[in-house]
CSV table of C-alpha atoms and ligand atoms in Angstrom, one decimal:
chain,number,residue,atom,x,y,z
A,1,ALA,CA,124.0,70.0,96.9
A,2,LEU,CA,124.7,66.9,99.0
A,3,LEU,CA,124.2,64.6,96.0
A,4,LYS,CA,126.4,66.6,93.7
A,5,SER,CA,129.4,66.5,96.0
A,6,PRO,CA,131.6,63.5,95.7
A,7,MET,CA,131.7,63.0,99.5
A,8,PRO,CA,131.7,59.5,100.9
A,9,TRP,CA,128.2,58.2,101.6
A,10,PHE,CA,128.1,56.0,104.6
A,11,GLY,CA,125.4,54.3,106.6
A,12,MET,CA,126.5,52.7,109.9
A,13,ASP,CA,124.6,50.3,112.1
A,14,ILE,CA,126.3,50.0,115.5
A,15,GLY,CA,124.8,46.9,117.1
A,16,GLY,CA,125.3,45.1,120.3
A,17,THR,CA,127.9,42.8,118.7
A,18,LEU,CA,128.9,44.0,115.2
A,19,VAL,CA,129.2,47.3,113.5
A,20,LYS,CA,127.8,47.2,109.9
A,21,LEU,CA,129.1,49.9,107.6
A,22,VAL,CA,127.7,50.4,104.1
A,23,TYR,CA,129.5,52.6,101.7
A,24,PHE,CA,128.1,53.9,98.4
A,25,GLU,CA,130.8,54.7,95.8
A,26,PRO,CA,129.3,56.7,92.9
A,27,THR,CA,130.5,55.4,89.5
A,28,ASP,CA,128.8,58.1,87.4
A,29,LEU,CA,131.1,61.0,88.3
A,30,SER,CA,131.7,63.4,85.4
A,31,PRO,CA,135.4,64.3,84.8
A,32,ASP,CA,135.1,67.7,86.5
A,33,MET,CA,133.4,66.1,89.5
A,34,GLN,CA,136.3,63.7,89.7
A,35,THR,CA,138.9,66.5,89.7
A,36,CYS,CA,137.1,68.2,92.6
A,37,GLU,CA,137.4,65.0,94.6
A,38,THR,CA,139.5,65.9,97.6
A,39,GLU,CA,142.8,64.3,98.5
A,40,ILE,CA,141.3,62.9,101.7
A,41,LEU,CA,138.3,61.4,99.9
A,42,GLY,CA,140.6,59.8,97.4
A,43,GLN,CA,142.6,58.3,100.2
A,44,ILE,CA,139.5,56.9,101.9
A,45,ARG,CA,138.2,55.5,98.6
A,46,ARG,CA,141.5,53.8,97.8
A,47,TYR,CA,141.7,52.5,101.4
A,48,LEU,CA,138.2,51.0,101.3
A,49,ARG,CA,138.7,49.4,97.8
A,50,SER,CA,142.2,48.2,98.2
A,51,SER,CA,141.6,45.5,100.7
A,52,SER,CA,139.1,43.0,102.0
A,53,SER,CA,140.3,43.3,105.5
A,54,TYR,CA,140.9,46.4,107.7
A,55,GLY,CA,143.1,46.2,110.7
A,56,LYS,CA,142.8,43.0,112.7
A,57,THR,CA,139.1,42.7,112.7
A,58,GLY,CA,137.4,44.6,109.9
A,59,ILE,CA,136.1,42.7,107.0
A,60,ARG,CA,134.7,43.7,103.6
A,61,ASP,CA,132.1,41.2,102.4
A,62,ILE,CA,133.1,41.2,98.8
A,63,HIS,CA,130.6,38.5,97.9
A,64,LEU,CA,127.8,40.9,98.9
A,65,GLN,CA,129.1,43.9,96.9
A,66,MET,CA,126.4,45.4,94.6
A,67,ASP,CA,127.4,47.1,91.4
A,68,ASN,CA,125.2,49.5,89.3
A,69,CYS,CA,122.9,50.4,92.2
A,70,CYS,CA,120.7,53.3,91.8
A,71,ILE,CA,120.1,55.5,94.8
A,72,ASN,CA,118.3,58.8,94.2
A,73,ASN,CA,119.2,58.9,90.5
A,74,ARG,CA,122.9,58.3,91.2
A,75,ILE,CA,124.6,55.1,90.0
A,76,GLY,CA,127.3,53.4,92.1
A,77,THR,CA,128.6,50.5,94.0
A,78,LEU,CA,127.5,49.4,97.4
A,79,HIS,CA,130.3,48.0,99.7
A,80,PHE,CA,129.6,46.0,102.8
A,81,ILE,CA,132.0,46.2,105.8
A,82,ARG,CA,131.7,44.9,109.3
A,83,PHE,CA,133.8,44.8,112.5
A,84,PRO,CA,133.2,44.0,116.2
A,85,THR,CA,131.5,46.7,118.2
A,86,SER,CA,134.3,46.2,120.8
A,87,GLU,CA,136.6,47.8,118.2
A,88,MET,CA,134.7,51.1,118.1
A,89,PRO,CA,137.5,53.0,120.0
A,90,VAL,CA,140.0,51.9,117.3
A,91,PHE,CA,137.6,52.9,114.5
A,92,LEU,CA,137.0,56.4,116.2
A,93,ASN,CA,140.8,56.7,116.4
A,94,MET,CA,141.2,55.9,112.7
A,95,ALA,CA,138.4,58.2,111.7
A,96,ALA,CA,140.0,61.1,113.6
A,97,SER,CA,143.5,60.4,112.3
A,98,LYS,CA,142.5,60.0,108.7
A,99,GLY,CA,140.6,63.3,108.8
A,100,LEU,CA,137.1,61.9,108.1
A,101,ALA,CA,135.7,65.0,109.6
A,102,SER,CA,137.2,67.2,106.9
A,103,THR,CA,135.3,65.3,104.2
A,104,SER,CA,131.9,65.4,105.7
A,105,SER,CA,130.4,66.9,108.8
A,106,THR,CA,127.7,64.3,109.3
A,107,ILE,CA,127.5,60.5,109.4
A,108,CYS,CA,124.2,58.6,109.5
A,109,ALA,CA,124.1,56.0,112.2
A,110,THR,CA,121.6,53.6,113.7
A,111,GLY,CA,121.6,50.9,116.3
A,112,GLY,CA,122.1,51.3,120.0
A,113,GLY,CA,125.7,52.5,119.4
A,114,ALA,CA,124.5,55.6,117.6
A,115,PHE,CA,123.4,56.8,121.0
A,116,LYS,CA,126.1,55.2,123.1
A,117,PHE,CA,129.0,56.6,121.0
A,118,GLU,CA,127.5,59.9,119.9
A,119,LYS,CA,129.6,61.9,122.3
A,120,ASP,CA,132.8,60.1,121.2
A,121,PHE,CA,132.1,61.0,117.6
A,122,GLN,CA,131.6,64.6,118.5
A,123,HIS,CA,134.7,64.9,120.8
A,124,GLU,CA,137.2,62.7,119.1
A,125,CYS,CA,136.3,63.1,115.4
A,126,ARG,CA,134.3,66.3,115.3
A,127,LEU,CA,131.6,64.4,113.5
A,128,GLN,CA,127.9,65.0,114.1
A,129,LEU,CA,125.8,61.8,114.0
A,130,HIS,CA,122.5,61.8,112.2
A,131,LYS,CA,120.6,59.2,114.3
A,132,PHE,CA,117.9,57.0,112.8
A,133,ASP,CA,115.8,54.3,114.4
A,134,GLU,CA,117.1,50.8,113.9
A,135,LEU,CA,113.8,49.1,113.0
A,136,ASP,CA,112.8,51.9,110.6
A,137,SER,CA,116.2,51.6,109.0
A,138,LEU,CA,115.9,47.8,108.8
A,139,ILE,CA,112.6,47.8,107.1
A,140,HIS,CA,113.6,50.6,104.7
A,141,GLY,CA,116.9,48.9,103.8
A,142,LEU,CA,115.3,45.5,103.4
A,143,HIS,CA,112.8,46.8,100.9
A,144,TYR,CA,115.5,48.7,98.9
A,145,ILE,CA,117.9,45.7,98.7
A,146,GLU,CA,115.2,43.2,97.9
A,147,ALA,CA,113.9,45.4,95.0
A,148,SER,CA,117.5,46.0,93.7
A,149,ASN,CA,118.7,42.5,93.7
A,150,PRO,CA,116.8,39.8,91.8
A,151,HIS,CA,118.5,37.0,93.7
A,152,GLU,CA,118.1,38.5,97.2
A,153,CYS,CA,115.3,36.3,98.6
A,154,TYR,CA,115.4,32.5,98.8
A,155,TYR,CA,113.8,29.6,100.6
A,156,PHE,CA,114.5,25.9,100.9
A,157,GLU,CA,112.7,23.4,98.7
A,158,MET,CA,112.1,20.0,100.4
A,159,ALA,CA,112.6,21.6,103.7
A,160,ARG,CA,111.1,18.5,105.4
A,161,SER,CA,114.0,16.4,104.5
A,162,PRO,CA,117.1,18.4,105.7
A,163,SER,CA,119.6,16.3,103.7
A,164,MET,CA,117.7,17.0,100.4
A,165,ALA,CA,116.7,20.6,101.2
A,166,THR,CA,117.8,22.9,98.3
A,167,LYS,CA,118.2,26.6,98.2
A,168,ARG,CA,115.8,28.2,95.6
A,169,PRO,CA,115.1,31.8,94.6
A,170,TYR,CA,111.8,33.2,96.0
A,171,ASP,CA,109.7,35.7,94.1
A,172,PHE,CA,109.1,38.4,96.7
A,173,SER,CA,107.2,40.8,94.4
A,174,ARG,CA,103.9,40.6,96.3
A,175,PRO,CA,105.1,40.1,99.9
A,176,TYR,CA,102.5,41.7,102.2
A,177,PRO,CA,101.9,41.0,104.9
A,178,PHE,CA,105.1,39.3,106.1
A,179,LEU,CA,106.9,38.8,109.4
A,180,VAL,CA,110.5,39.8,109.9
A,181,VAL,CA,112.5,37.9,112.5
A,182,ASN,CA,115.8,39.8,113.1
A,183,ILE,CA,118.3,37.6,114.9
A,184,GLY,CA,121.2,39.7,116.1
A,185,SER,CA,122.5,39.7,119.6
A,186,GLY,CA,118.9,39.5,120.6
A,187,VAL,CA,115.7,39.0,118.6
A,188,SER,CA,113.1,41.4,117.3
A,189,ILE,CA,110.0,40.3,115.5
A,190,LEU,CA,108.1,42.8,113.2
A,191,ALA,CA,104.9,42.4,111.2
A,192,VAL,CA,105.1,44.3,107.9
A,193,TYR,CA,101.9,45.4,106.2
A,194,SER,CA,103.2,47.7,103.4
A,195,PRO,CA,106.4,49.6,102.5
A,196,ASP,CA,105.9,52.1,105.3
A,197,SER,CA,103.7,50.3,107.7
A,198,TYR,CA,105.0,47.9,110.3
A,199,ARG,CA,104.7,47.0,114.0
A,200,ARG,CA,107.1,45.4,116.4
A,201,VAL,CA,105.1,42.4,117.7
A,202,SER,CA,107.5,40.6,119.9
A,203,GLY,CA,111.1,39.9,120.8
A,204,SER,CA,113.4,37.6,122.7
A,205,SER,CA,116.6,38.0,124.6
A,206,LEU,CA,117.6,34.5,123.6
A,207,GLY,CA,119.4,35.3,120.3
A,208,GLY,CA,122.7,35.1,118.5
A,209,GLY,CA,124.5,36.6,121.5
A,210,THR,CA,123.0,33.8,123.7
A,211,PHE,CA,124.3,31.2,121.3
A,212,LEU,CA,127.8,32.5,121.2
A,213,GLY,CA,127.9,33.3,125.0
A,214,LEU,CA,126.7,29.8,126.0
A,215,CYS,CA,128.8,28.0,123.4
A,216,SER,CA,131.9,29.9,124.5
A,217,LEU,CA,131.2,28.9,128.2
A,218,LEU,CA,130.5,25.2,127.3
A,219,THR,CA,133.3,24.6,124.7
A,220,GLY,CA,135.9,27.3,125.2
A,221,CYS,CA,135.6,28.4,121.6
A,222,ASP,CA,136.7,31.9,120.7
A,223,THR,CA,134.8,33.1,117.6
A,224,PHE,CA,131.4,32.7,116.0
A,225,GLU,CA,133.0,31.0,113.0
A,226,ASP,CA,134.7,28.4,115.3
A,227,ALA,CA,131.4,27.8,117.2
A,228,ILE,CA,129.6,27.1,113.9
A,229,LYS,CA,132.3,24.8,112.7
A,230,LEU,CA,132.3,22.9,116.0
A,231,ALA,CA,128.5,22.6,115.9
A,232,ALA,CA,128.7,21.2,112.3
A,233,LYS,CA,130.6,18.2,113.7
A,234,GLY,CA,128.4,17.5,116.7
A,235,ASP,CA,125.3,15.6,117.5
A,236,SER,CA,122.6,17.3,119.6
A,237,THR,CA,120.7,14.1,120.3
A,238,LYS,CA,123.6,13.2,122.7
A,239,VAL,CA,122.7,16.3,124.8
A,240,ASP,CA,118.9,16.8,124.4
A,241,LYS,CA,116.3,14.4,125.8
A,242,SER,CA,113.9,13.3,123.0
A,243,VAL,CA,110.4,12.0,123.2
A,244,ARG,CA,111.9,8.5,122.4
A,245,ASP,CA,114.3,8.8,125.4
A,246,ILE,CA,111.2,9.2,127.6
A,247,TYR,CA,108.6,7.1,125.8
A,248,GLY,CA,110.8,4.6,124.1
A,249,GLY,CA,109.1,5.6,120.9
A,250,ASP,CA,106.5,8.1,119.5
A,251,TYR,CA,104.0,9.8,121.8
A,252,SER,CA,101.2,8.8,119.3
A,253,LYS,CA,98.2,10.2,121.0
A,254,PHE,CA,99.4,13.8,120.3
A,255,ARG,CA,101.3,12.8,117.1
A,256,LEU,CA,104.7,13.6,118.6
A,257,SER,CA,107.5,11.7,116.8
A,258,GLY,CA,110.1,10.0,118.9
A,259,ASP,CA,112.7,12.3,117.4
A,260,THR,CA,111.1,15.4,118.8
A,261,VAL,CA,113.2,17.2,121.4
A,262,ALA,CA,111.3,16.9,124.7
A,263,SER,CA,113.9,18.6,126.9
A,264,SER,CA,116.7,20.7,125.5
A,265,PHE,CA,120.0,19.7,127.3
A,266,GLY,CA,117.8,17.2,129.3
A,267,GLN,CA,120.4,14.4,129.1
A,268,MET,CA,123.0,16.6,130.8
A,269,CYS,CA,121.4,16.0,134.2
A,270,SER,CA,123.1,12.7,134.2
A,271,LYS,CA,126.8,12.5,135.2
A,272,THR,CA,127.4,9.5,132.9
A,273,LYS,CA,125.9,11.2,129.9
A,274,ARG,CA,127.9,14.3,130.6
A,275,GLU,CA,131.1,12.3,130.5
A,276,GLN,CA,130.1,10.9,127.1
A,277,VAL,CA,129.5,14.2,125.2
A,278,THR,CA,132.0,16.1,123.2
A,279,LYS,CA,132.4,19.8,122.8
A,280,ALA,CA,131.0,19.5,119.3
A,281,ASP,CA,127.8,17.9,120.7
A,282,LEU,CA,127.4,20.7,123.2
A,283,ALA,CA,128.0,23.3,120.4
A,284,ARG,CA,125.4,21.6,118.2
A,285,ALA,CA,122.9,21.4,121.0
A,286,THR,CA,123.3,25.1,121.9
A,287,LEU,CA,122.8,26.0,118.3
A,288,VAL,CA,119.7,23.8,117.9
A,289,THR,CA,118.2,25.0,121.2
A,290,ILE,CA,118.5,28.7,120.4
A,291,THR,CA,117.4,28.2,116.8
A,292,ASN,CA,114.3,26.1,117.7
A,293,ASN,CA,113.3,28.5,120.4
A,294,ILE,CA,113.4,31.4,117.9
A,295,GLY,CA,111.5,29.3,115.3
A,296,SER,CA,108.8,28.5,117.9
A,297,ILE,CA,108.3,32.1,118.9
A,298,ALA,CA,108.2,33.1,115.2
A,299,LYS,CA,105.6,30.5,114.5
A,300,MET,CA,103.4,31.7,117.4
A,301,CYS,CA,103.7,35.3,116.2
A,302,ALA,CA,102.8,34.3,112.7
A,303,ILE,CA,99.7,32.5,113.9
A,304,SER,CA,98.5,35.4,116.1
A,305,GLU,CA,99.2,37.9,113.3
A,306,HIS,CA,97.6,35.7,110.6
A,307,ILE,CA,100.7,35.8,108.5
A,308,ASP,CA,102.2,32.9,106.6
A,309,ARG,CA,105.5,34.2,105.2
A,310,VAL,CA,108.3,34.6,107.7
A,311,LEU,CA,111.6,36.4,106.7
A,312,PHE,CA,114.6,35.5,108.9
A,313,VAL,CA,117.5,38.0,108.9
A,314,GLY,CA,120.4,39.1,111.1
A,315,ASN,CA,124.0,38.0,111.4
A,316,PHE,CA,123.2,35.0,113.5
A,317,LEU,CA,122.4,33.4,110.1
A,318,ARG,CA,125.9,34.2,108.6
A,319,VAL,CA,127.7,31.1,107.5
A,320,ASN,CA,125.1,29.1,109.5
A,321,GLU,CA,123.4,26.7,107.2
A,322,ILE,CA,122.4,24.5,110.1
A,323,SER,CA,120.1,27.2,111.5
A,324,LEU,CA,118.8,28.2,108.0
A,325,LYS,CA,117.7,24.6,107.3
A,326,LEU,CA,116.4,24.0,110.8
A,327,LEU,CA,114.2,27.1,110.6
A,328,ALA,CA,113.0,26.1,107.2
A,329,TYR,CA,112.2,22.6,108.5
A,330,ALA,CA,110.6,23.8,111.8
A,331,MET,CA,108.3,26.4,110.1
A,332,ASP,CA,107.2,23.9,107.5
A,333,TYR,CA,106.7,21.0,110.0
A,334,TRP,CA,105.0,22.7,112.9
A,335,SER,CA,102.6,24.7,110.6
A,336,GLU,CA,101.9,21.5,108.6
A,337,GLY,CA,103.1,23.2,105.4
A,338,GLN,CA,101.1,26.4,106.0
A,339,MET,CA,104.0,28.7,106.7
A,340,LYS,CA,107.2,29.4,104.7
A,341,ALA,CA,110.6,30.5,106.0
A,342,LEU,CA,112.3,33.0,103.7
A,343,PHE,CA,115.9,34.3,103.9
A,344,LEU,CA,117.8,37.2,102.4
A,345,GLU,CA,121.4,37.2,101.1
A,346,HIS,CA,122.5,40.4,102.8
A,347,GLU,CA,121.5,39.0,106.2
A,348,GLY,CA,122.7,41.6,108.7
A,349,TYR,CA,123.2,44.7,106.6
A,350,PHE,CA,119.7,46.1,106.1
A,351,GLY,CA,119.8,48.5,109.0
A,352,ALA,CA,123.0,50.1,107.7
A,353,VAL,CA,121.6,50.3,104.1
A,354,GLY,CA,118.3,51.9,105.4
A,355,CYS,CA,120.4,54.5,107.3
A,356,LEU,CA,122.4,55.3,104.1
A,357,LEU,CA,119.2,55.8,102.2
A,358,GLU,CA,118.1,58.3,104.8
A,359,LEU,CA,121.2,60.3,104.2
A,360,MET,CA,120.6,60.4,100.4
A,361,LYS,CA,116.9,61.3,100.7
B,401,ADP,P1,123.7,43.2,116.5
B,401,ADP,O1,123.2,44.4,115.7
B,401,ADP,O2,123.0,43.0,117.8
B,401,ADP,O3,125.2,43.3,116.6
B,401,ADP,P2,123.9,41.3,114.3
B,401,ADP,O4,122.7,41.2,113.3
B,401,ADP,O5,125.1,41.9,113.8
B,401,ADP,O6,123.4,41.9,115.6
B,401,ADP,O7,124.2,39.8,114.8
B,401,ADP,C1,125.1,39.5,115.8
B,401,ADP,C2,125.1,38.0,116.0
B,401,ADP,O8,125.7,37.4,114.8
B,401,ADP,C3,126.1,37.5,117.1
B,401,ADP,O9,125.4,37.4,118.3
B,401,ADP,C4,126.5,36.1,116.5
B,401,ADP,O10,125.6,35.2,116.9
B,401,ADP,C5,126.4,36.3,115.0
B,401,ADP,N1,127.7,36.5,114.3
B,401,ADP,C6,127.9,36.3,113.0
B,401,ADP,N2,129.2,36.6,112.6
B,401,ADP,C7,129.8,37.0,113.7
B,401,ADP,C8,131.1,37.5,114.0
B,401,ADP,N3,132.1,37.5,113.0
B,401,ADP,N4,131.4,37.9,115.3
B,401,ADP,C9,130.5,37.9,116.2
B,401,ADP,N5,129.3,37.4,116.1
B,401,ADP,C10,128.9,37.0,114.8
């Protein structure tokens, strides 16, 4: 009955920093189904389609939209929307005032916010949340999107020379086993053995939230986009202490090149050096420090799990080519070409997609 009704199908992932909302718009409605579409549903549909931005902070990622998607024998378009979790009160308000509750009595949600905001959904919007585990949803969504989009997965060719590194499609048709490194506010690392078998092997609290938090403190930047733009103009070698800074060259006995970072932020112990660095240098060093730390943990997990393909996802990688190429370089370099870093176009949306799939089961 659920699938025959033209109700809106949402999956929501309420994370520590961003809310990811995926909306399935059926495009195979017969004329009589269309006429039974309620006034409110029509409004919601027009509202969602009409714009690429919602309020001050909501954004529809049009470049990620997927047409002709098949979910449970229904054909439709998947829309991808995000807004800061700090705006949840505004969202709840809008959901209540637009009468979302009268179109559907349940919404599927995952992420910590599915628990944190459950009472608010009940009291303010009269909506009952169907809660799903975020890592189950992530894995489920990732498999679905990867199988539905032939251009989803990519890697970097010539990862060893960052200036020449080129994005190339990766054939992910026989992927198991692989590691998933989800870089959101924090980091979770999962080993995936089959479509429905995985294990959380590790994690780190030094993630995307750490980058943005430290970068804001050090540079006074306001947004993730600004932090990334600033980092793109900076030079981390002004901030970090390299093997060369300490040895005057390579540390040959253990094959460590002079360029290797020996101590992240190590030059900032000197007052003179502190006076010479720019905000851009500090932003770049923060980005490089956090990215390399995640790469290093990922590599150790891959070794201990005997896995050679590592899939990096999460919104930390949004508009962040520096980290993509750095992870590709680091995995290749430190594993001596044995491991491969892989990436997915829909970066941070897999949890929300997996959640939507649960609704349509
Ligand atoms: P979570 O589920 O913990 O919110 P995400 O996968 O959505 O995790 O990633 C959040 C991280 O993505 C932030 O910590 C930040 O590094 C990065 N990020 C990318 N785009 C934005 C944005 N527009 N606003 C805030 N953080 C962003």
